Every structure is written in C-alpha cells, then in structure tokens.
Amino acid sequence: MNEIADRLAAVHTEIAAAAVRAGRSAEEIELVAVSKTHPPETLLAALDAGQCVFGENRVQEARAKIPLLPGRARWHLIGHLQKNKIRHALAAGFELYHGLDTLELAREFDRIAEEAGQFPRVLLEVNVAGETSKFGFSPDQLRAEMEALLALGRLQIEGLMTIPPFAPEAENSRPFFIALRELRDRLQAEFRVPLPRLSMGMSGDFAVAVEEGATLVRVGTAIFGTRRGKAWKPAGDAASFDD
Ligand SMILES: *Cc1c(COP(=O)(O)O)cnc(C)c1O
C-alpha cells in the first residue's frame, strides 16, 4: 500500500505548487481523501500515511466504516444528504457536511440537529453551471434564500461547495471555481457573514481549484485509484445499502 502514500505525497506536492502560484499558503488548504467505495484497509493505509480526513458520499457506507478506523480519522459527508438519512448522519459524527442543497433540507436538518443537541458545520452546494442533472442552489436562489438559511440557529454555515460540469481539461473548471468564489464574496458582503470555506476541486482539477481559492479539495481517484462501481459494505452484511 505504499502506492497510496506515494500518491498522497504527489497530491500534496501539487497542492503546494498551486498554492505558491496563487500566492497562498498550502496550510490554508485541507485535503479531503474521498474514500467512497473503498474498503477500510485502503483507508487505513492512507491514515498510516498521515491522511486523517476522509470524504464519503453515502451515510450508510460511512457508518459501516467509521467504527473500523482509529478515532483519529475524521469524516466529511461530501454528497447529497437525503432527508431520511439526517438522523443517521448526525449519529455518525461527521465533522463537515459539504452538500446542503435546498432550504427545505436545511430546515429539516436544523430541526433534527436541535433534537439531537448538535450544531453541524455545513457548506451550501451551488450549481454554478445551472446543470439540470445536478444538485445545488442556483446562485440567484441562494441569494434569495440566504437570509432564511442564516436564521437557522443550529446550522453553522461556513462556506460554499460546487461540482463543475465534467470536463476532460482542468482549465474548463476554472470559470466555475471563479464564479463560486465571487458568489461567496458577494454573499459575505451582502449578508455580513464570514463564509471562509470553499470546497471545490476533484482529482482532475484540484490544482486549478487551489489557484482560485479552494480551502477544501475533494480528491478520490488520484489517491486511491479507480473506484469499483458500488458502495463498500461489510462482508456478510445482507442489509441493503440504499442510500
Ligand atoms: C466522488 C467525489 C469526488 C472525488 O472524485 P475524484 O474524481 O475521484 O477525485 C469529489 N467530490 C464529490 C462530491 C464526489 O462525489
């Protein structure tokens, strides 16, 4: 599993180089190792190589893995959160939720977080390109609903997240990363709230994202290699992983 250590080192090198190009400190950027579909042994190899933050996109898969990794591992939910999984997600102890994507979901999350006695940290997902197939607030909708979002007393809204349209060239993502940063700047000024975090950039384009201000990059394939198709589940577990 030295391969994972080597790939992690290569990703860190690329992040550092992009930070230098942008006049930023590499310490401002947190690498989220996207571990969805990979078995716990693979995550352990990354943890042993010094990677502590893991991104999972399914609540149930994450909940199966979390008890199998040492407690120093930290967990981010990077995917869309389904309403009927909120309670399970809160019980899992995610450090950050990247994909809060509607006011309705935010209200439900806030309500259940209050019942659970928690103050979850969240990012608002923005569909900057306006793709109909994608989750996320449109920029206009987010501005219209920001006041209502900020009124939710349990949610700690720390910034924005986006997934740009798939493109073979990293440069194609740049306009969407710029759009997210500019939207963040506008929201900060208009609503007088700090939104310090920008979650943007995946294996193919994280260096460009760092150049444009990402504080969290979500990198899977470049660390763990190609994913198998399905969620990981414990051997012999007959329960359906329907989330
Ligand atoms: C899977 C996933 C990633 C990681 O994608 P890679 O191309 O493998 O780096 C990043 N963000 C989200 C939201 C994902 O679902």
Coordinates of C-alpha atoms and ligand atoms in Angstrom, one line a residue:
M1 CA 0.0 0.0 0.0
N2 CA 3.0 2.3 -0.4
E3 CA 1.4 3.3 -3.6
I4 CA -1.2 5.3 -1.6
A5 CA 1.5 7.0 0.4
D6 CA 3.2 8.0 -2.9
R7 CA 0.0 9.2 -4.5
L8 CA -0.8 11.2 -1.4
A9 CA 2.6 12.8 -1.4
A10 CA 2.2 13.7 -5.1
V11 CA -1.2 15.3 -4.4
H12 CA 0.3 17.4 -1.6
T13 CA 3.1 18.4 -3.8
E14 CA 0.7 19.6 -6.5
I15 CA -1.4 21.5 -3.9
A16 CA 1.7 23.2 -2.6
A17 CA 2.8 24.2 -6.1
A18 CA -0.7 25.6 -6.9
A19 CA -0.7 27.5 -3.7
V20 CA 2.6 29.1 -4.5
R21 CA 1.4 30.1 -7.9
A22 CA -1.6 31.8 -6.3
G23 CA 0.4 33.4 -3.5
R24 CA -1.3 31.4 -0.9
S25 CA -0.1 29.2 2.0
A26 CA -0.6 25.5 1.4
E27 CA -1.7 25.3 5.0
E28 CA -5.0 27.1 4.1
I29 CA -5.9 24.0 2.0
E30 CA -7.3 20.8 3.5
L31 CA -7.2 17.6 1.5
V32 CA -10.3 15.5 1.8
A33 CA -9.5 12.0 0.7
V34 CA -12.6 10.8 -1.0
S35 CA -12.8 7.1 0.2
K36 CA -16.3 6.1 -1.1
T37 CA -16.5 2.5 -2.3
H38 CA -13.0 1.7 -0.9
P39 CA -12.6 -0.9 1.9
P40 CA -11.4 0.1 5.4
E41 CA -8.0 -1.5 4.8
T42 CA -7.4 1.0 2.0
L43 CA -8.4 3.9 4.2
L44 CA -6.1 2.6 6.9
A45 CA -3.2 2.7 4.5
A46 CA -4.0 6.4 3.9
L47 CA -4.3 7.1 7.6
D48 CA -0.9 5.4 8.2
A49 CA 0.5 7.7 5.6
G50 CA -0.8 10.7 7.5
Q51 CA -4.2 11.4 5.9
C52 CA -6.8 12.0 8.5
V53 CA -9.8 13.5 6.7
F54 CA -12.0 11.2 4.7
G55 CA -14.9 12.1 2.4
E56 CA -17.8 9.7 2.0
N57 CA -20.9 10.3 -0.1
R58 CA -23.2 7.7 1.5
V59 CA -24.3 7.9 5.1
Q60 CA -24.7 4.1 5.5
E61 CA -21.4 3.2 3.9
A62 CA -19.6 5.8 6.2
R63 CA -21.4 4.5 9.3
A64 CA -20.2 1.0 8.5
K65 CA -16.6 2.2 8.1
I66 CA -16.2 4.7 10.9
P67 CA -16.1 2.2 13.8
L68 CA -13.4 0.2 11.9
L69 CA -10.9 3.0 11.6
P70 CA -9.0 4.5 14.5
G71 CA -10.6 7.5 16.2
R72 CA -8.1 10.0 14.8
A73 CA -9.8 9.6 11.4
R74 CA -12.2 12.5 10.7
W75 CA -15.2 12.2 8.3
H76 CA -16.8 14.6 5.9
L77 CA -20.1 13.9 4.1
I78 CA -19.5 15.2 0.6
G79 CA -22.6 14.0 -1.2
H80 CA -26.2 15.0 -1.3
L81 CA -27.9 14.4 2.1
Q82 CA -31.2 12.7 1.9
K83 CA -33.9 13.8 4.4
N84 CA -34.5 10.4 5.7
K85 CA -30.8 9.9 6.5
I86 CA -30.3 13.1 8.6
R87 CA -30.6 11.3 11.9
H88 CA -28.2 8.6 10.9
A89 CA -25.8 11.2 9.6
L90 CA -25.8 13.2 12.8
A91 CA -25.3 10.0 14.8
A92 CA -22.2 9.2 12.6
G93 CA -20.4 12.3 13.8
F94 CA -19.4 13.9 10.5
E95 CA -17.1 16.9 11.0
L96 CA -18.4 18.8 8.0
Y97 CA -21.3 18.4 5.5
H98 CA -20.4 19.6 2.0
G99 CA -23.7 19.1 0.2
L100 CA -26.5 21.1 1.8
D101 CA -28.5 21.9 -1.3
T102 CA -32.0 23.2 -0.6
L103 CA -33.7 25.4 2.0
E104 CA -36.2 22.7 2.7
L105 CA -33.4 20.2 3.6
A106 CA -31.6 22.9 5.6
R107 CA -34.8 23.5 7.7
E108 CA -35.2 19.8 8.3
F109 CA -31.5 19.4 9.2
D110 CA -31.7 22.3 11.6
R111 CA -34.8 20.9 13.3
I112 CA -33.3 17.4 13.8
A113 CA -29.9 18.8 14.8
E114 CA -31.8 20.7 17.6
E115 CA -33.4 17.5 18.7
A116 CA -30.0 15.8 18.7
G117 CA -28.4 18.6 20.6
Q118 CA -25.9 19.3 17.7
F119 CA -24.6 22.3 15.8
P120 CA -23.5 20.7 12.5
R121 CA -21.0 22.6 10.3
V122 CA -22.2 22.8 6.7
L123 CA -21.4 24.1 3.3
L124 CA -24.0 25.2 0.8
E125 CA -23.8 23.4 -2.5
V126 CA -24.1 25.7 -5.5
N127 CA -24.9 24.5 -9.0
V128 CA -22.9 27.3 -10.7
A129 CA -23.3 26.0 -14.2
G130 CA -27.0 25.5 -13.9
E131 CA -26.9 21.9 -15.0
T132 CA -30.4 20.3 -14.7
S133 CA -28.9 17.0 -13.6
K134 CA -27.0 18.4 -10.6
F135 CA -28.0 19.1 -7.0
G136 CA -27.4 22.5 -5.6
F137 CA -28.8 26.0 -5.2
S138 CA -28.7 28.2 -8.2
P139 CA -26.7 31.4 -7.4
D140 CA -29.9 33.6 -7.6
Q141 CA -31.9 31.2 -5.4
L142 CA -29.1 31.1 -2.8
R143 CA -29.1 34.9 -2.6
A144 CA -32.9 34.9 -2.3
E145 CA -32.8 32.3 0.5
M146 CA -29.7 33.2 2.3
E147 CA -31.5 35.2 5.0
A148 CA -33.7 32.2 5.8
L149 CA -30.7 29.9 5.8
L150 CA -28.8 32.2 8.2
A151 CA -31.8 32.3 10.5
L152 CA -31.4 28.5 11.2
G153 CA -29.8 28.6 14.6
R154 CA -28.3 25.1 14.6
L155 CA -26.5 25.1 11.3
Q156 CA -23.1 26.6 11.2
I157 CA -22.8 27.8 7.6
E158 CA -19.1 28.0 6.8
G159 CA -19.0 28.4 3.1
L160 CA -19.8 27.0 -0.3
M161 CA -19.2 23.9 -2.4
T162 CA -19.5 23.1 -6.1
I163 CA -19.1 20.3 -8.6
P164 CA -18.4 21.8 -12.0
P165 CA -19.6 20.1 -15.2
F166 CA -17.5 17.1 -16.1
A167 CA -14.7 18.2 -18.4
P168 CA -11.5 16.4 -19.7
E169 CA -9.5 19.6 -19.2
A170 CA -8.9 21.1 -15.8
E171 CA -8.9 24.6 -17.3
N172 CA -12.6 24.1 -18.2
S173 CA -13.4 24.1 -14.5
R174 CA -11.7 27.4 -13.8
P175 CA -14.7 29.7 -14.7
F176 CA -16.9 27.8 -12.3
F177 CA -14.4 28.0 -9.5
I178 CA -14.1 31.7 -10.1
A179 CA -17.9 32.0 -10.1
L180 CA -18.2 30.2 -6.7
R181 CA -15.5 32.4 -5.2
E182 CA -17.2 35.6 -6.5
L183 CA -20.6 34.4 -5.3
R184 CA -19.1 33.8 -1.8
D185 CA -17.5 37.3 -1.8
R186 CA -20.9 38.8 -2.7
L187 CA -22.8 36.9 -0.1
Q188 CA -20.2 37.8 2.6
A189 CA -20.6 41.5 1.7
E190 CA -24.4 41.5 1.3
F191 CA -25.2 39.4 4.4
R192 CA -22.3 40.4 6.5
V193 CA -21.3 36.9 7.4
P194 CA -18.0 35.1 7.2
L195 CA -18.0 32.3 4.6
P196 CA -14.4 31.3 4.8
R197 CA -14.6 27.8 3.2
L198 CA -14.7 26.9 -0.4
S199 CA -14.9 23.2 -1.3
M200 CA -14.0 22.8 -4.9
G201 CA -11.7 20.7 -7.0
M202 CA -11.5 16.9 -7.5
S203 CA -8.8 14.6 -8.9
G204 CA -8.8 16.2 -12.4
D205 CA -8.9 19.8 -11.4
F206 CA -7.8 20.4 -7.8
A207 CA -4.7 22.4 -8.7
V208 CA -6.9 24.9 -10.6
A209 CA -9.3 25.0 -7.7
V210 CA -6.4 25.8 -5.3
E211 CA -5.3 28.6 -7.7
E212 CA -8.9 30.0 -7.5
G213 CA -9.2 29.9 -3.7
A214 CA -10.3 26.4 -2.7
T215 CA -9.8 25.7 1.0
L216 CA -11.0 22.1 0.8
V217 CA -10.3 19.8 -2.2
R218 CA -12.1 16.5 -2.5
V219 CA -9.7 14.0 -4.1
G220 CA -10.5 10.4 -4.6
T221 CA -9.1 8.7 -7.7
A222 CA -5.7 10.5 -7.6
I223 CA -5.2 8.9 -4.1
F224 CA -6.9 5.6 -4.2
G225 CA -7.0 4.7 -7.9
T226 CA -10.1 3.9 -9.9
R227 CA -13.2 3.1 -7.9
R228 CA -15.2 -0.1 -8.2
G229 CA -18.8 0.7 -9.0
K230 CA -20.6 0.1 -5.7
A231 CA -20.6 1.2 -2.1
W232 CA -18.4 -0.8 0.3
K233 CA -20.2 -2.9 2.8
P234 CA -19.1 -5.4 5.5
A235 CA -18.8 -9.0 4.3
G236 CA -21.9 -11.0 5.1
D237 CA -24.0 -7.9 5.7
A238 CA -27.3 -8.6 4.0
A239 CA -28.7 -5.2 4.7
S240 CA -29.4 -3.2 1.6
F241 CA -27.3 -0.1 1.1
D242 CA -30.0 2.0 -0.4
D243 CA -28.6 5.4 0.3
Ligands
LIG1 C1 -16.5 11.1 -5.8 C2 -16.5 12.5 -5.5 C3 -15.3 13.3 -5.5 C4 -13.9 12.6 -5.9 O1 -13.8 12.5 -7.3 P1 -12.4 12.0 -7.9 O2 -12.5 12.4 -9.3 O3 -12.3 10.6 -7.8 O4 -11.3 12.7 -7.2 C5 -15.3 14.6 -5.2 N1 -16.5 15.2 -4.8 C6 -17.6 14.6 -4.8 C7 -18.9 15.3 -4.3 C8 -17.7 13.2 -5.1 O5 -18.9 12.6 -5.1

